[in-house]
PDB file of C-alpha atoms in Angstrom:
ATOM      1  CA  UNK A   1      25.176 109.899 105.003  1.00 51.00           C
ATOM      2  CA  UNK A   2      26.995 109.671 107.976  1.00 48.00           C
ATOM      3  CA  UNK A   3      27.221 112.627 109.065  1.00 44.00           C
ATOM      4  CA  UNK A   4      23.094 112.630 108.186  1.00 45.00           C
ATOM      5  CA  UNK A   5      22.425 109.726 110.803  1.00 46.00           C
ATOM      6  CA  UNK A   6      24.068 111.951 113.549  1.00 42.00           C
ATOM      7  CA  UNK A   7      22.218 114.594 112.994  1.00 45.00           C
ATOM      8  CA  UNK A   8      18.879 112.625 113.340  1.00 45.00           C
ATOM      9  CA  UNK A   9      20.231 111.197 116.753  1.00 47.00           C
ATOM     10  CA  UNK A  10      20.717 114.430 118.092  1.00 46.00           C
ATOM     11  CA  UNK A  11      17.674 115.673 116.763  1.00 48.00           C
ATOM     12  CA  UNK A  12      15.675 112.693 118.223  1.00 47.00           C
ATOM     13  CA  UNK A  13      17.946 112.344 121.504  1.00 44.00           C
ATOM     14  CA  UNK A  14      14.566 112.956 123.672  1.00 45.00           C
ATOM     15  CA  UNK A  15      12.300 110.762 122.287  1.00 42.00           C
ATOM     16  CA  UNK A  16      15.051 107.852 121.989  1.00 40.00           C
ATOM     17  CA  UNK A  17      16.071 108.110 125.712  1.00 41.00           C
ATOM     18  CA  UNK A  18      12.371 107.740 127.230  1.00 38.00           C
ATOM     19  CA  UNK A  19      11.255 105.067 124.179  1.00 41.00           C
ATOM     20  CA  UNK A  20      14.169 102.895 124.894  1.00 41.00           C
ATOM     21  CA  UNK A  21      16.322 103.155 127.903  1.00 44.00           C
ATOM     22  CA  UNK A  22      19.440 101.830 126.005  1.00 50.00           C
ATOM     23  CA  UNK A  23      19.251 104.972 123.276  1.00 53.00           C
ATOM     24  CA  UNK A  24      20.926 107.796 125.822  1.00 56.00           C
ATOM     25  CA  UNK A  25      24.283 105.462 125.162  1.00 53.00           C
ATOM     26  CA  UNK A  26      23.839 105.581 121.306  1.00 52.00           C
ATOM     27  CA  UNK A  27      23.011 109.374 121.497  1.00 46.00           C
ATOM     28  CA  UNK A  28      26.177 109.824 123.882  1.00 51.00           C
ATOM     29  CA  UNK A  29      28.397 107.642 121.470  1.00 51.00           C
ATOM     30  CA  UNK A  30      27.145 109.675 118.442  1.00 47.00           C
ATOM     31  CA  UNK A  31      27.838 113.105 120.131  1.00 51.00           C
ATOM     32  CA  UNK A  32      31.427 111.719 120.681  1.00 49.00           C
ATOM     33  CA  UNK A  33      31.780 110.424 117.475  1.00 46.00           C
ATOM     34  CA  UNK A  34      30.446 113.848 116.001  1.00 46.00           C
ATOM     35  CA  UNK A  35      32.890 115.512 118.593  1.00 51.00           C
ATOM     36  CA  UNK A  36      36.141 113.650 116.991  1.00 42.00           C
ATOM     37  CA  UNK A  37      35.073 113.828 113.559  1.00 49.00           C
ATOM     38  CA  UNK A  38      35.088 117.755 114.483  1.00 51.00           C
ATOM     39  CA  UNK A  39      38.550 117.571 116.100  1.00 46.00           C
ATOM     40  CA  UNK A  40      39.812 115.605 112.995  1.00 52.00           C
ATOM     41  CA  UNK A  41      38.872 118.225 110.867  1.00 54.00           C
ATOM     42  CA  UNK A  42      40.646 120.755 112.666  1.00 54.00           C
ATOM     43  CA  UNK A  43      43.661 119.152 112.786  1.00 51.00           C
ATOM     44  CA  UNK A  44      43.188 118.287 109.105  1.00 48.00           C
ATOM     45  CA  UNK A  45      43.149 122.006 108.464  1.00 54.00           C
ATOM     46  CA  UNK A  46      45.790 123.006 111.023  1.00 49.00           C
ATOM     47  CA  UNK A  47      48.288 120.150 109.240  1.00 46.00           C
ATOM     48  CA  UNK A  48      47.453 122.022 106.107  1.00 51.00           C
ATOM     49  CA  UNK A  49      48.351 125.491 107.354  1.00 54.00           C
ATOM     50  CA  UNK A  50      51.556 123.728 108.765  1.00 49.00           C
ATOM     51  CA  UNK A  51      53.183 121.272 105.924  1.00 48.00           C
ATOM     52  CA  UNK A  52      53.895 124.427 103.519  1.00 54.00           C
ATOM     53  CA  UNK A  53      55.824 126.014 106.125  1.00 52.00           C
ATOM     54  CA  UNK A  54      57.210 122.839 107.212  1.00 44.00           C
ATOM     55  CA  UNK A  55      58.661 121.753 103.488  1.00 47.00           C
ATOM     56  CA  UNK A  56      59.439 125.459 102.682  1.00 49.00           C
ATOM     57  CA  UNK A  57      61.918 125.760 106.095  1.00 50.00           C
ATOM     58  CA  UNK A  58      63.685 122.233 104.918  1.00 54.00           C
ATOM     59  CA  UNK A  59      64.315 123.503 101.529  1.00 46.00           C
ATOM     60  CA  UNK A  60      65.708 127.196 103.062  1.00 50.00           C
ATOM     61  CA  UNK A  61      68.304 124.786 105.328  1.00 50.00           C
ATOM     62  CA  UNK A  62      68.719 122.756 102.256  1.00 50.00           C
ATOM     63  CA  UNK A  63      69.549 125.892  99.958  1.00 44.00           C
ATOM     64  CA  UNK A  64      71.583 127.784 102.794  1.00 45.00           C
ATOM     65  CA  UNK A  65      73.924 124.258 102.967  1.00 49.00           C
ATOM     66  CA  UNK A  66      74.376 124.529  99.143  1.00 46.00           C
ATOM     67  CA  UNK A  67      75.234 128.111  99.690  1.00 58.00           C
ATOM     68  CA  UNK A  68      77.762 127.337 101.949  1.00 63.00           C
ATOM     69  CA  UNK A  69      79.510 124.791  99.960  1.00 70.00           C
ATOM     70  CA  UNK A  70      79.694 127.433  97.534  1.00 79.00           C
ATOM     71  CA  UNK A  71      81.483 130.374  99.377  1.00 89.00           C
ATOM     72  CA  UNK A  72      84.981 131.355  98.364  1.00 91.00           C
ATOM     73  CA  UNK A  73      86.128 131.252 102.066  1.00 88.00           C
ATOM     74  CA  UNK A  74      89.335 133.020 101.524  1.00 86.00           C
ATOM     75  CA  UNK A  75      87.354 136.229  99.872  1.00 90.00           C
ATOM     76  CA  UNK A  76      85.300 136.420 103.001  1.00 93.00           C
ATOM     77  CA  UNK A  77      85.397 139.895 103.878  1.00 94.00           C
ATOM     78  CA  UNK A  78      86.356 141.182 107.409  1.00 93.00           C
ATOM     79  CA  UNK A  79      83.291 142.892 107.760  1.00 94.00           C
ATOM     80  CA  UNK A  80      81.225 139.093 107.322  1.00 95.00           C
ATOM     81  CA  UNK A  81      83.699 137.388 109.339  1.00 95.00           C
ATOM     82  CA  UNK A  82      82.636 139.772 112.367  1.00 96.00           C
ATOM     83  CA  UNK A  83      78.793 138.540 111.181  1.00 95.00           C
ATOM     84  CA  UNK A  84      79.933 135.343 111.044  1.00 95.00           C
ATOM     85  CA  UNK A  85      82.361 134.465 114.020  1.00 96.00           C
ATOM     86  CA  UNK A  86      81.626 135.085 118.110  1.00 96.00           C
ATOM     87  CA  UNK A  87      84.187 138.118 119.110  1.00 96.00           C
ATOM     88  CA  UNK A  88      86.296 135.314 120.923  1.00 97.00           C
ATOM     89  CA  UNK A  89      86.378 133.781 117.211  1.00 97.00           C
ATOM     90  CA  UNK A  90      87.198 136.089 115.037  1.00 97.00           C
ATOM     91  CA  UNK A  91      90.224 137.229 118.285  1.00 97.00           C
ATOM     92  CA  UNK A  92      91.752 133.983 117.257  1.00 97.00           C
ATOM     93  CA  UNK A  93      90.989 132.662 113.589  1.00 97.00           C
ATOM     94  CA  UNK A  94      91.243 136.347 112.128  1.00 96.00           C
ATOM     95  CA  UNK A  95      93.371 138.489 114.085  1.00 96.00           C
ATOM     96  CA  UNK A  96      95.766 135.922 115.289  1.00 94.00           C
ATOM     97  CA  UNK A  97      95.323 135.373 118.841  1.00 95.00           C
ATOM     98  CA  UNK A  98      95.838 133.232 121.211  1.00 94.00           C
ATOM     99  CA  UNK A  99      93.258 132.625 124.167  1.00 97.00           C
ATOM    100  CA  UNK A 100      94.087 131.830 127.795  1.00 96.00           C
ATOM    101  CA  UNK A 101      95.134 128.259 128.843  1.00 97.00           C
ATOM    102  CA  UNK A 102      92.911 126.245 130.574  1.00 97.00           C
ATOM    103  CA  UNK A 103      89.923 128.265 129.253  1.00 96.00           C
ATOM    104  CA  UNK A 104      88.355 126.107 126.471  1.00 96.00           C
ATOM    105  CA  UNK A 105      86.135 123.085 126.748  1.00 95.00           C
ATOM    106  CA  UNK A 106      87.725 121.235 124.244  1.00 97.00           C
ATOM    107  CA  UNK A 107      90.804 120.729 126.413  1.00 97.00           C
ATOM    108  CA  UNK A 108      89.299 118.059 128.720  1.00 96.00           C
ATOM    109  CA  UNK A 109      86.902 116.234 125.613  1.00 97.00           C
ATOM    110  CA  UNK A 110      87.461 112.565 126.093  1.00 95.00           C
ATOM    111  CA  UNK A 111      84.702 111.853 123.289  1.00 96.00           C
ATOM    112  CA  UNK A 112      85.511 110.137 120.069  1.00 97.00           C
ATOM    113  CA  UNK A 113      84.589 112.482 117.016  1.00 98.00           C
ATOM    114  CA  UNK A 114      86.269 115.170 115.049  1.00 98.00           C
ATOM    115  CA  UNK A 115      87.428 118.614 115.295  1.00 98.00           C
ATOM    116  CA  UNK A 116      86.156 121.014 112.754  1.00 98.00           C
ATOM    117  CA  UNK A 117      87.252 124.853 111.689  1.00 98.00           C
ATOM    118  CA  UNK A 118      84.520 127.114 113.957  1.00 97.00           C
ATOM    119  CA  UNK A 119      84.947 129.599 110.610  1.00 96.00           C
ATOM    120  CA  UNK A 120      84.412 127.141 107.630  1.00 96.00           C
ATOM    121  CA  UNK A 121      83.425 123.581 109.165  1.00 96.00           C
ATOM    122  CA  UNK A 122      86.706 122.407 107.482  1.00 97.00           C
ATOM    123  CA  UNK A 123      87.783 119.064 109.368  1.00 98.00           C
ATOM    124  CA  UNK A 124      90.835 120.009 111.097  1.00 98.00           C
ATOM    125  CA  UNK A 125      91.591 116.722 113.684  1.00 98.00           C
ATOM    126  CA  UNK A 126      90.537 113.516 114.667  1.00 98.00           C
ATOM    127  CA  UNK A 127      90.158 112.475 118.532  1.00 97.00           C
ATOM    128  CA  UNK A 128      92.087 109.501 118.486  1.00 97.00           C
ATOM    129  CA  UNK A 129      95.018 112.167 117.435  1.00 98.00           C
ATOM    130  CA  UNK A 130      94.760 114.028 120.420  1.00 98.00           C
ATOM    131  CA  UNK A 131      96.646 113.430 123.739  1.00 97.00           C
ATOM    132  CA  UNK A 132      96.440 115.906 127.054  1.00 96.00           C
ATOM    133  CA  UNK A 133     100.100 117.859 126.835  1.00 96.00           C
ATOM    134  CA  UNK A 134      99.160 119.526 130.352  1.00 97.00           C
ATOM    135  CA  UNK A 135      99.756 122.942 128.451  1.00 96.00           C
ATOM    136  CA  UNK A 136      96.294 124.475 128.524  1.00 97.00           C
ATOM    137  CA  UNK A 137      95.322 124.000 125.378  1.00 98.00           C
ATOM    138  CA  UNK A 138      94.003 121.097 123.289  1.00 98.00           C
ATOM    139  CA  UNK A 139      96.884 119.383 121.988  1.00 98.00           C
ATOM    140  CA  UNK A 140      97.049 117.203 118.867  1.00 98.00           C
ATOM    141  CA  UNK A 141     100.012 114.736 117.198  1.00 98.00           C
ATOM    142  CA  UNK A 142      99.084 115.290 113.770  1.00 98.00           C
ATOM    143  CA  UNK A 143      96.278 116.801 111.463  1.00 98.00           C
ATOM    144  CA  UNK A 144      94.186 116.302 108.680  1.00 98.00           C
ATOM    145  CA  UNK A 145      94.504 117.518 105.166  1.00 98.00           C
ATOM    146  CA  UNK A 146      92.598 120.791 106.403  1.00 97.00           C
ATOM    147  CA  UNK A 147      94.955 122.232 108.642  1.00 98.00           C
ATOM    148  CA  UNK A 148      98.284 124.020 106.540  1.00 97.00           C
ATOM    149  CA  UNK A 149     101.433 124.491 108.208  1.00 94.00           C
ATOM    150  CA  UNK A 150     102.986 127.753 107.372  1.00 89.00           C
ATOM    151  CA  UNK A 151     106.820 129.405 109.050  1.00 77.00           C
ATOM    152  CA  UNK A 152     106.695 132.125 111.198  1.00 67.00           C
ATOM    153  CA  UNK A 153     103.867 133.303 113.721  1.00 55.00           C
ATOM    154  CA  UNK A 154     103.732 133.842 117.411  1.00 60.00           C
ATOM    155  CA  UNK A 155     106.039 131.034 118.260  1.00 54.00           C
ATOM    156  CA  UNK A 156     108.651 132.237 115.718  1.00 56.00           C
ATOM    157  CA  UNK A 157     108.404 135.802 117.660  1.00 57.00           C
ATOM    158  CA  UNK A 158     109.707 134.732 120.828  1.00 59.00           C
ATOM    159  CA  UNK A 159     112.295 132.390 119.874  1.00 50.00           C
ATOM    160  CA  UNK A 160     111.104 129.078 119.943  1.00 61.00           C
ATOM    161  CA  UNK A 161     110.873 126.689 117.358  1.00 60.00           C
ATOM    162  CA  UNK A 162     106.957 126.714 116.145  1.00 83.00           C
ATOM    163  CA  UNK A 163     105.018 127.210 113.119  1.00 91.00           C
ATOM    164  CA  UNK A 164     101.908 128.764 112.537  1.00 92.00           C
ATOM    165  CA  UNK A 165      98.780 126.440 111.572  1.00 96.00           C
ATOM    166  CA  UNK A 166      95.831 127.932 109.210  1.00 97.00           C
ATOM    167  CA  UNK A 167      92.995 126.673 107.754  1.00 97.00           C
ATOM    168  CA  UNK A 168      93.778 125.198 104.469  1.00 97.00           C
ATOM    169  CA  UNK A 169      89.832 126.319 102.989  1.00 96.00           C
ATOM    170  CA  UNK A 170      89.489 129.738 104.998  1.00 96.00           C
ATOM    171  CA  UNK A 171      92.885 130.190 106.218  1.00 96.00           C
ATOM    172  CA  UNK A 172      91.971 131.292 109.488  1.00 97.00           C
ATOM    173  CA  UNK A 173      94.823 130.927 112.309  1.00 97.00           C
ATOM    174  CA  UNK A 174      94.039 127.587 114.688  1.00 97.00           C
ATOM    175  CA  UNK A 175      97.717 127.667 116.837  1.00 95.00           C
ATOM    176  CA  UNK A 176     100.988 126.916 116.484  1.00 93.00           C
ATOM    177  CA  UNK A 177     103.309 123.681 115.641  1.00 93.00           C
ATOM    178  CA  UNK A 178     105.936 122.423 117.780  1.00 92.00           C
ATOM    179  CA  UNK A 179     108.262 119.850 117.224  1.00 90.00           C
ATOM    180  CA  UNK A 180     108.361 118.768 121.034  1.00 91.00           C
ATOM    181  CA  UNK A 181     106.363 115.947 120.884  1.00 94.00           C
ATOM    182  CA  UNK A 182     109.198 113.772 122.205  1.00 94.00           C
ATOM    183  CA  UNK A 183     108.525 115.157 125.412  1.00 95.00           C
ATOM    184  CA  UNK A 184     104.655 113.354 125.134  1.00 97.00           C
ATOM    185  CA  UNK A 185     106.273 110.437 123.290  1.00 96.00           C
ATOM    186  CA  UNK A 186     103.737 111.266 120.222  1.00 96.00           C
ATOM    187  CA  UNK A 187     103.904 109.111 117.638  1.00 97.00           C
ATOM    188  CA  UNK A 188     104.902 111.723 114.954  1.00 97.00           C
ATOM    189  CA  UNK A 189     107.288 114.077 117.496  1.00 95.00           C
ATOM    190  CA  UNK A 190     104.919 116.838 117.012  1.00 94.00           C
ATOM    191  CA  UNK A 191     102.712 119.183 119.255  1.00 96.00           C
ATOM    192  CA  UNK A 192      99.943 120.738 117.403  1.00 97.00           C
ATOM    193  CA  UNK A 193      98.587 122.993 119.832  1.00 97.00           C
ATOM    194  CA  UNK A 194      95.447 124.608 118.884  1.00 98.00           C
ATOM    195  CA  UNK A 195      93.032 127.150 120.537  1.00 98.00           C
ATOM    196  CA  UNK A 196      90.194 126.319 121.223  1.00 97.00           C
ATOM    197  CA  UNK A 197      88.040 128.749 119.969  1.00 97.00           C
ATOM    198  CA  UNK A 198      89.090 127.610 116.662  1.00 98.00           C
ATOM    199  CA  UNK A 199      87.453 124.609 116.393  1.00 98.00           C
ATOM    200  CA  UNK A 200      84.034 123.224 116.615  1.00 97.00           C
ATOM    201  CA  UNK A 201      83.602 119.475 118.338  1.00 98.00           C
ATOM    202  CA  UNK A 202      81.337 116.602 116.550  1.00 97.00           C
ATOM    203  CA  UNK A 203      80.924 113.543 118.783  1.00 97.00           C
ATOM    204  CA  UNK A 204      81.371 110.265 116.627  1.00 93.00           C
ATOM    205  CA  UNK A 205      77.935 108.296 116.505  1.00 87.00           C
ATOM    206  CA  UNK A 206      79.686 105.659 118.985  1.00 73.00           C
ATOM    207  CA  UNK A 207      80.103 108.264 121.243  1.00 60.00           C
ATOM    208  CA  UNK A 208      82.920 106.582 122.990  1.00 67.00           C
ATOM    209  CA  UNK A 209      86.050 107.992 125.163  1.00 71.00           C
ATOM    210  CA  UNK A 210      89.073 108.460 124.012  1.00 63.00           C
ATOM    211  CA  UNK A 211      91.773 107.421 126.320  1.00 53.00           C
TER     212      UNK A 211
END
């Protein structure tokens, strides 16, 4: 009915402005009305084009999360990994390297948060762990249960006393141990001393420095 009643005020706009001088405001008001029920029903249709997409894109980020939970990390083939990891990566986390000092990001982050494996999203460290060892790389005084310790590696190689650190899910290499943290005066004696490249950086809520 309403919809009715505009239509007779547009049909009658003529006659109503010269009968009654007022009526040209009522005819103006009813275009506009007529004009944003119009829009309204547009974006009533548009919103319905939109919300399927919209609920079907949360439940593919939904379903690709409980995909993740459920990969066998360590079966990971080399061919994914490459898929997977940047080329800078899958250098360090699969092929064992070790990237230049002074090159990652991570070595000045003063934010409170944690550290997490750039291969699995393991957690590997927490901020208030780390300390700046002036070596190039971002330096930590213990771990969490993600990170393994295991003999041997690059450290082992040229004679000093170090130990490689994995990934406990995905075993993918982070760095190396030392137990020079004296020289720091770390609380445990220890130097974990990661690469960068190997981990991925989530800011606490709090946001706050560290240090």
């Amino acid at each position: 009915s309403s919809y009715l009643l505009v239509a007779l005020l547009l049909a009658w706009a003529p006659t109503l402005s010269v009968a009654v001088a007022p009526s040209g405001r009522r005819v103006a008001n009813a275009r506009r009305l007529l004009d944003f029920r119009s829009v309204g029903r547009r974006e009533a249709s548009i919103a319905s084009l939109i919300a399927p997409t919209v609920i079907l894109s949360r439940l593919h980020r939904g379903t690709a999360r409980a995909d993740e939970n459920q990969i066998d990390w360590r079966r990971v083939s080399d061919e994914e990994w490459k898929k997977r990891l940047t080329p800078e990566q899958y250098f360090i986390l699969r092929d064992k390297g070790t990237e230049r000092p002074f090159s990652s990001p991570l070595y000045n982050e003063k934010r409170a948060g944690t550290y997490y494996c750039s291969g699995c999203g393991t957690p590997l460290f927490q901020s208030s762990k780390k300390f700046n060892s002036g070596t190039g790389w971002p330096s930590f005084y213990d771990g969490l249960p993600g990170v393994e310790v295991k003999g041997g590696g690059l450290a082992a190689l040229v004679g000093l006393a170090g130990e490689e650190l994995v990934c406990r899910t995905c075993e993918g290499h982070l760095g190396d141990r030392f137990d020079d943290g004296i020289l720091w005066n770390t609380p445990t004696g220890l130097r974990y001393c990661i690469d960068g490249c190997a981990l991925q950086f989530r800011p606490s809520a709090a946001g706050n420095n560290v240090g």
